[in-house]
Coordinates of C-alpha atoms and ligand atoms in Angstrom, one line a residue:
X1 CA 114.5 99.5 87.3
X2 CA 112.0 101.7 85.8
X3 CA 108.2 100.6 87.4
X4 CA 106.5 99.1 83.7
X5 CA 103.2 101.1 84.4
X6 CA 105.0 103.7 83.3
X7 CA 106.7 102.4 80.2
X8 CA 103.2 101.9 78.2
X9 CA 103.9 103.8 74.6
X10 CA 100.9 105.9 74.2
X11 CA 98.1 104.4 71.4
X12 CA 95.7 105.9 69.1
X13 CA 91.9 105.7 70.6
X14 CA 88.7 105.9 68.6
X15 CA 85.5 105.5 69.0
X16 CA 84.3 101.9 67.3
X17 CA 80.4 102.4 68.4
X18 CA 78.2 104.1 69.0
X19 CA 74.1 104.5 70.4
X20 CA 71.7 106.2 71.8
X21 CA 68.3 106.1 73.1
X22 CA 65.0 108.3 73.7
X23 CA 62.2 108.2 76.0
X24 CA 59.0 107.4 74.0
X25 CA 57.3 110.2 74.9
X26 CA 56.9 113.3 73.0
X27 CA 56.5 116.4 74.2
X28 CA 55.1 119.3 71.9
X29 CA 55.7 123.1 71.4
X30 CA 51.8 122.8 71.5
X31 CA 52.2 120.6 74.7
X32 CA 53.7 123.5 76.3
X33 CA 51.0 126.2 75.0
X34 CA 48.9 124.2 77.8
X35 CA 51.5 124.3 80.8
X36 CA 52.9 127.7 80.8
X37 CA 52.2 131.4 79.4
X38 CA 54.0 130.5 75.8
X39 CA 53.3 129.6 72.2
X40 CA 54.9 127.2 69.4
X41 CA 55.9 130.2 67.8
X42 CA 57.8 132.1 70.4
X43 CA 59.6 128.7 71.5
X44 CA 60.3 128.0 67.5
X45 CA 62.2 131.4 66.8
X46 CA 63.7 131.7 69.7
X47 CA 65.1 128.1 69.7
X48 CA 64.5 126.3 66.9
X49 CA 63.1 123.4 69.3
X50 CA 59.8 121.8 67.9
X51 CA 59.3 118.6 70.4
X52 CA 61.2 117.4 73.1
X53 CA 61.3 113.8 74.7
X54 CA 59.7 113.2 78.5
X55 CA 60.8 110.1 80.4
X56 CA 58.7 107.7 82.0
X57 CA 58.4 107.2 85.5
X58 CA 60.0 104.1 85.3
X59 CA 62.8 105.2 82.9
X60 CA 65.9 106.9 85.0
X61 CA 68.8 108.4 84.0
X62 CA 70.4 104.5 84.1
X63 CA 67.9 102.9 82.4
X64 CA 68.4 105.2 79.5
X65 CA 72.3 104.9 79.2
X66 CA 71.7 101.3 79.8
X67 CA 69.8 101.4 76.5
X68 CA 72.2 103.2 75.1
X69 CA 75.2 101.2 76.2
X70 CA 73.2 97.8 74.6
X71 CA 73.2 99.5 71.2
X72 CA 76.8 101.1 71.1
X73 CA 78.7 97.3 72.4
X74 CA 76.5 95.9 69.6
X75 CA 77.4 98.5 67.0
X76 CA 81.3 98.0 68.4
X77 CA 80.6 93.9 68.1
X78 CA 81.8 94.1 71.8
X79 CA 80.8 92.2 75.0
X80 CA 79.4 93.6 78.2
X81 CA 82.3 91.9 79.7
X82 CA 84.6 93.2 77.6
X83 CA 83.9 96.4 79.0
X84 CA 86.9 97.8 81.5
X85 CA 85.3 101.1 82.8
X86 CA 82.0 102.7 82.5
X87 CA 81.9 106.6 82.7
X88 CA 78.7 108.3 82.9
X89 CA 78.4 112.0 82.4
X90 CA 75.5 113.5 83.9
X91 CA 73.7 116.3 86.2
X92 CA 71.1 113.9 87.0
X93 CA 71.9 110.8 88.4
X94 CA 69.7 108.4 89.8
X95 CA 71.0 109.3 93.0
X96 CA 73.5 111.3 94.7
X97 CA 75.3 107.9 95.3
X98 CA 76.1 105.5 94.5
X99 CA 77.1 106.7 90.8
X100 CA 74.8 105.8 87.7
X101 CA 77.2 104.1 86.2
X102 CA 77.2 101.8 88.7
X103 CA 73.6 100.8 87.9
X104 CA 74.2 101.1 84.4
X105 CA 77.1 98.0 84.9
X106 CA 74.5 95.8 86.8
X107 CA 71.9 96.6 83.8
X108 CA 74.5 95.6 81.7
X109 CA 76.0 93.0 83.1
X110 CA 79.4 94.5 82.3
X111 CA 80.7 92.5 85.5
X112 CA 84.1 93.3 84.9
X113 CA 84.2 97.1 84.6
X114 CA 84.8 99.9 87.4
X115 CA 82.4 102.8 87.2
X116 CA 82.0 106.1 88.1
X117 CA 79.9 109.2 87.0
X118 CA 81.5 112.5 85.4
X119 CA 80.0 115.9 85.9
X120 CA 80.6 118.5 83.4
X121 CA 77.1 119.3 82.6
X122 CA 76.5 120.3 79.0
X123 CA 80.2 119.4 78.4
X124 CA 80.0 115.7 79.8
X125 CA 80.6 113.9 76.6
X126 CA 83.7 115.6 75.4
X127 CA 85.5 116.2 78.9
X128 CA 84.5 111.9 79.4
X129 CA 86.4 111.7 76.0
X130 CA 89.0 113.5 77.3
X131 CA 89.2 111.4 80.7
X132 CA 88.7 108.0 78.1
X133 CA 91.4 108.5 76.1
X134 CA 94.0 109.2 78.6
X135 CA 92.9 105.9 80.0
X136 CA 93.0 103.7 76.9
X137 CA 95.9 105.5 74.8
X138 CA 98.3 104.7 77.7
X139 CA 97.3 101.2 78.1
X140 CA 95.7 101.2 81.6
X141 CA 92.5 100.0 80.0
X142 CA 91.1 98.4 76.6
X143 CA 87.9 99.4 76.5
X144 CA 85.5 102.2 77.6
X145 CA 82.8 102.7 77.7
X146 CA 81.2 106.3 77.6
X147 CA 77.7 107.3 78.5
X148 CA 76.1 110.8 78.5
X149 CA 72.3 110.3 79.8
X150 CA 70.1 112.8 81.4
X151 CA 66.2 112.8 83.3
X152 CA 66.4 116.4 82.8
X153 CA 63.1 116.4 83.2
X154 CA 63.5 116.0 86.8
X155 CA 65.1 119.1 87.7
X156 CA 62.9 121.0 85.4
X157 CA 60.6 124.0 86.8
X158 CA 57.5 123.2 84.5
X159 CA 56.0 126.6 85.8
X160 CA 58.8 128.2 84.4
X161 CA 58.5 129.2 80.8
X162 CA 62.4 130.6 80.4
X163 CA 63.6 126.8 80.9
X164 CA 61.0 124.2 80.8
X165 CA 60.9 125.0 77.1
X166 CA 64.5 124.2 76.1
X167 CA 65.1 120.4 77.3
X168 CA 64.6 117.2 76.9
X169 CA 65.7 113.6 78.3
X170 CA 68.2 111.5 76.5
X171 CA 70.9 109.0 76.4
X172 CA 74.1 107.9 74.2
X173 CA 76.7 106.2 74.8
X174 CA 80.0 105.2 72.9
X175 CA 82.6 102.5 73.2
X176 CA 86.1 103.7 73.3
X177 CA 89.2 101.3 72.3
X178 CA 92.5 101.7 70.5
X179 CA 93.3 100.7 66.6
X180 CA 96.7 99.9 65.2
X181 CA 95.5 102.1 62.1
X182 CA 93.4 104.6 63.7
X183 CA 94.4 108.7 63.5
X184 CA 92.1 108.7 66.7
X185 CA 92.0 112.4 68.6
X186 CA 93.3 115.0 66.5
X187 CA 93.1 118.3 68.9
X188 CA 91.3 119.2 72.4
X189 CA 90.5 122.4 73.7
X190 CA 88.8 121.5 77.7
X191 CA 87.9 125.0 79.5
X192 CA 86.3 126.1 83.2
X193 CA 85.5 129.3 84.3
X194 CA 84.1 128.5 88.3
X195 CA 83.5 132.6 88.6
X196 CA 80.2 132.1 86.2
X197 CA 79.1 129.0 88.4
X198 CA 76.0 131.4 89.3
X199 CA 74.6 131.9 85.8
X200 CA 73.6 128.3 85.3
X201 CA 73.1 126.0 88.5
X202 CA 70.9 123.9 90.2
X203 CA 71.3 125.5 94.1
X204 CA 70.1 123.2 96.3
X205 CA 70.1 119.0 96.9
X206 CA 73.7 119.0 97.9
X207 CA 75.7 119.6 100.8
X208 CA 76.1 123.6 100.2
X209 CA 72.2 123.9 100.6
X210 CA 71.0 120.7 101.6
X211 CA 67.1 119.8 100.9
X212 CA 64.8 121.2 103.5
X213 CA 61.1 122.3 103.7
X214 CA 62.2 125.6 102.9
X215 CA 64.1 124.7 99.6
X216 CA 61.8 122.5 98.6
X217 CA 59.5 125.4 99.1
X218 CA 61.2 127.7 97.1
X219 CA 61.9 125.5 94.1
X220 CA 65.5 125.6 94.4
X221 CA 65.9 122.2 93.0
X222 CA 64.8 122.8 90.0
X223 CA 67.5 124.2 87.3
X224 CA 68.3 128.2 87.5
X225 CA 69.5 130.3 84.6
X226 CA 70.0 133.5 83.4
X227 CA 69.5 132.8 79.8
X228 CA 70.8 136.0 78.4
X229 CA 74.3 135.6 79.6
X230 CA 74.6 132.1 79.0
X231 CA 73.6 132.4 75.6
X232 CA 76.4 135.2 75.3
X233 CA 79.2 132.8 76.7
X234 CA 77.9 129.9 74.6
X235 CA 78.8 131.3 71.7
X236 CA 82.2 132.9 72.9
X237 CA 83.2 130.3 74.4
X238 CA 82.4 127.7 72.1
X239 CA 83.6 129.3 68.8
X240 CA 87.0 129.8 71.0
X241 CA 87.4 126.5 71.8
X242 CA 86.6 125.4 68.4
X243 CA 89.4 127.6 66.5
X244 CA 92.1 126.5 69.5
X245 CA 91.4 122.9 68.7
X246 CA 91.9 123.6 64.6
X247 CA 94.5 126.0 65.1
X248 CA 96.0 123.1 67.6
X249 CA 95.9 120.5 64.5
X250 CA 96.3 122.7 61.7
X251 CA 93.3 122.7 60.3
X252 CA 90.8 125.0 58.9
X253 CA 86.8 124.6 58.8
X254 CA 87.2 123.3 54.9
X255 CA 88.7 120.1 56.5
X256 CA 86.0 119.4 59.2
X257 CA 83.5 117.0 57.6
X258 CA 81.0 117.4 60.6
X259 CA 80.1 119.8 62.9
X260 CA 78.5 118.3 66.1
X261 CA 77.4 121.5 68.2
X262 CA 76.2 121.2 71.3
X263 CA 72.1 121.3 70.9
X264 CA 71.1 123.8 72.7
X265 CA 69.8 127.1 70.5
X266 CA 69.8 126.6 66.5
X267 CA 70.1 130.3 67.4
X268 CA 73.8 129.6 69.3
X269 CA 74.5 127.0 66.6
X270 CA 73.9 129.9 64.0
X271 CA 75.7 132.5 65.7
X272 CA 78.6 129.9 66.1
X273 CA 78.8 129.3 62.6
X274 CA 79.0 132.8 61.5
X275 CA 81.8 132.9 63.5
X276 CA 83.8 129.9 62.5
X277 CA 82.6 129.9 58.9
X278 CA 82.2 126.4 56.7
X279 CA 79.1 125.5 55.0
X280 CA 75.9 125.1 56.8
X281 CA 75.2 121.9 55.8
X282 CA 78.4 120.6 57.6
X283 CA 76.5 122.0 61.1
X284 CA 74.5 118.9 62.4
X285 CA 71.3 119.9 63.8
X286 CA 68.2 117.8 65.9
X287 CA 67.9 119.2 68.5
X288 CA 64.5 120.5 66.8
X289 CA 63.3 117.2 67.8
X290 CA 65.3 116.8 71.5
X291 CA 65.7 120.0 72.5
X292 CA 68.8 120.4 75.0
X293 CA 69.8 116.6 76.4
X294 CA 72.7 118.3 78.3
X295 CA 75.4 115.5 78.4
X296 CA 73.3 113.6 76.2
X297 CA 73.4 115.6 73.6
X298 CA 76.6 115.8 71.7
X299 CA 76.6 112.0 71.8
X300 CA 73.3 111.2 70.4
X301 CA 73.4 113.9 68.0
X302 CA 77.1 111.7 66.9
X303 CA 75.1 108.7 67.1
X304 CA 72.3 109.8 65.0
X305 CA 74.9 111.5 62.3
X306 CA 77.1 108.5 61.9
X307 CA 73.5 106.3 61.6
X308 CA 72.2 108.1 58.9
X309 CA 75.2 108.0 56.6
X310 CA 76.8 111.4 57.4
X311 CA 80.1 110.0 58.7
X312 CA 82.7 108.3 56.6
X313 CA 86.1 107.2 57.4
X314 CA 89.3 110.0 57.2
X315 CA 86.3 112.5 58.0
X316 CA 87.3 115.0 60.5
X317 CA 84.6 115.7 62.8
X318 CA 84.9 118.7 65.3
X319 CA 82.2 118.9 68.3
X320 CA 81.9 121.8 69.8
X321 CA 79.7 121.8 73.8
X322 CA 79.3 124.3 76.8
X323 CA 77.6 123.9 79.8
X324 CA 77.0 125.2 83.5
X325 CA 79.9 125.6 85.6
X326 CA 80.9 126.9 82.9
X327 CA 82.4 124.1 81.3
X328 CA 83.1 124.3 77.7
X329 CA 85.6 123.0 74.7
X330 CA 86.1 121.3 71.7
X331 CA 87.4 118.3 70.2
X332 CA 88.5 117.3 66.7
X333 CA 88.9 113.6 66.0
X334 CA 89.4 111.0 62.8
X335 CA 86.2 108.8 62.3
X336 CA 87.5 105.5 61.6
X337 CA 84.9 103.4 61.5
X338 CA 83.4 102.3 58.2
Ligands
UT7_401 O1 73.3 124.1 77.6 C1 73.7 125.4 77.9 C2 72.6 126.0 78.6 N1 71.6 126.7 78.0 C3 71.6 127.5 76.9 O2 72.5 127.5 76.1 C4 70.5 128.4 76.7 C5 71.0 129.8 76.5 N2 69.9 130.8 76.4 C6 68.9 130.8 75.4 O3 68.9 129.9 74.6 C7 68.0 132.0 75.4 O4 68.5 133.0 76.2 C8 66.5 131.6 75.8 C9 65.9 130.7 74.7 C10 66.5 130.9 77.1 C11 65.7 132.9 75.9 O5 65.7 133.6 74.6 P1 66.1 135.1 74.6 O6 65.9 135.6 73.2 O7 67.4 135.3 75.3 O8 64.8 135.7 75.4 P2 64.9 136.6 76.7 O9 65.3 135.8 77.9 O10 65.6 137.8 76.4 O11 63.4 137.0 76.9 C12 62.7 137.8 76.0 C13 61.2 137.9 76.4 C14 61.0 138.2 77.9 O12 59.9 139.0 78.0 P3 60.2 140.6 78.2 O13 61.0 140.7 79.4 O14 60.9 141.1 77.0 O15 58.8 141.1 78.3 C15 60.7 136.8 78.4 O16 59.9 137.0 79.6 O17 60.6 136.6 76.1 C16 59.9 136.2 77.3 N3 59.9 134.7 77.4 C17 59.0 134.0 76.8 N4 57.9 134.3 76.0 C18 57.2 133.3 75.6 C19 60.8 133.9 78.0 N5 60.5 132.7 77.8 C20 59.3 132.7 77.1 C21 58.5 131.7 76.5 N6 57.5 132.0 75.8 N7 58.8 130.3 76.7

């Protein structure tokens, strides 16, 4: 007899909330001016990036997906104990173990979930779609729940102008379930390239360079990048993975509704959509007031574009992230709720 775990018919997943959530603090261009060798100016052109958000002492990565979580289960009409699995993408968990999304569950009280954390940098939301749907569209679960949240703040070198300038802490999270009438996930492009793992990394903390005097001493756990080169294999890489995933549905940029870019560099975003073409207005853009959230960022910037009216049913939405790794990829799906 066939085993019936395997019999499951596969089903269309969407997303049916969504939230997010920001630190109160904000943290100025003109902030900065005061910290490190820079000015609003330089940090404007170069980035686009006017303010940033700074957690509290008391607010971890956790907390801030827990937030989060709250609003996207109440924008879903769904229970914490509906909730099946919790996936948190992050680079900066509360600790090394055990994973944030444990402590996210307990905030939560999502007592009947399993948990664990995701790590695709940059990337975290859309390869934790990835990982969500294959869980819900073949039946092994109901209901997901999907957190990217980030204290980048925490790994951030605040004497270094090249990198202290361009993030910002975040969180957003989405609840992922299957409807009859849904189109759901349209296309997926997923990429890795483990040879560029050098260009963007945070070296030490972890069991290749475990923390000493002498790392903490050298600042080597604070993020590293060469921000040339990334910025180069941003924009390959993402506009790549964006025409695979149309070319994969057959589609062309007329049909996407929404572009959700990963919110790194307006200048990236621009370059991107020279590339790919479609209107300008159809590129969604806040990361003038976030800066880069990392995993955070795709999803609060989803969060904030469905809020404010910009997403409608039928509307094909294509977002677009890359990260350190590299990780990168795009994802085209049907919004479905109303
Ligand atoms: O999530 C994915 C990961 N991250 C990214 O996607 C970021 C990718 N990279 C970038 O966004 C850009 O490379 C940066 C914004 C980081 C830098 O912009 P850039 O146009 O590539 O500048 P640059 O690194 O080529 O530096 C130009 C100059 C340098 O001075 P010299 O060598 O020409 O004298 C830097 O020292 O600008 C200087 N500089 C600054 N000046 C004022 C670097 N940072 C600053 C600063 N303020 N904050």
């Amino acid at each position: 007899m066939k085993n019936p775990r395997y019999q499951q018919t596969l089903r269309p997943v969407c997303i049916t909330g969504t939230g997010s959530f920001v630190p109160d603090r904000i943290m100025t261009n003109q902030d900065l001016e005061k910290i490190v060798d820079t000015t609003d100016q330089w940090i404007l052109d170069r980035t686009g990036i006017r303010e940033r958000r700074i957690a509290g002492e008391q607010e971890f990565t956790s907390t801030m997906g827990a937030e989060a979580a709250r609003r996207a289960l109440a924008d879903a009409g769904v229970s914490p104990e509906e909730v099946d699995l919790i996936i948190v993408a992050t680079i900066t968990p509360d600790m090394v173990f055990p994973n944030t999304a444990c402590y996210v569950q307990e905030a939560i009280g999502a007592t009947h979930a399993f948990c664990f954390d995701l790590e695709a940098a940059c990337s975290g939301f859309l390869y934790g779609l990835e990982v969500a749907e294959q869980f819900v569209s073949s039946g092994r679960v109901d209901t997901v729940l999907l957190i990217g949240a980030e204290k980048i703040s925490s790994i951030t070198d605040w004497s270094d102008r090249s990198l202290c300038i361009l993030f910002g802490d975040g969180a957003g999270a989405a609840v992922i379930q299957s409807r009859e009438d849904a189109t759901g996930i349209l296309a997926s492009s997923l990429k890795s390239d483990g040879g560029l793992a050098s260009l963007l990394q945070l070296p030490a903390g972890g069991s290749r360079l475990p923390a000493s005097m002498e790392t903490v001493a050298q600042k080597l756990h604070y993020m590293k990048m060469d921000g040339r080169e990334v910025f180069k294999h941003a924009v390959t890489c993402m506009t790549t993975a964006a025409k695979d995933a149309l070319s994969q549905c057959g589609l062309t940029m007329e049909d996407i509704a929404l572009v959700i870019p990963h919110q790194a560099n307006m200048r990236i975003i621009k370059a991107i959509g020279d590339r790919l073409g479609g209107d300008r207005e159809k590129y969604f853009v806040n990361l003038d007031r976030y800066g880069n959230t990392s995993a955070a960022s795709v999803i609060v910037a989803l969060d904030e574009a469905a809020r404010s009216g910009r997403l409608h049913p039928g509307d094909k939405v294509l977002m677009i992230a890359f990260g350190g790794g590299f990780v990168w990829g795009a994802t085209i799906l049907e919004w479905s709720k109303a």
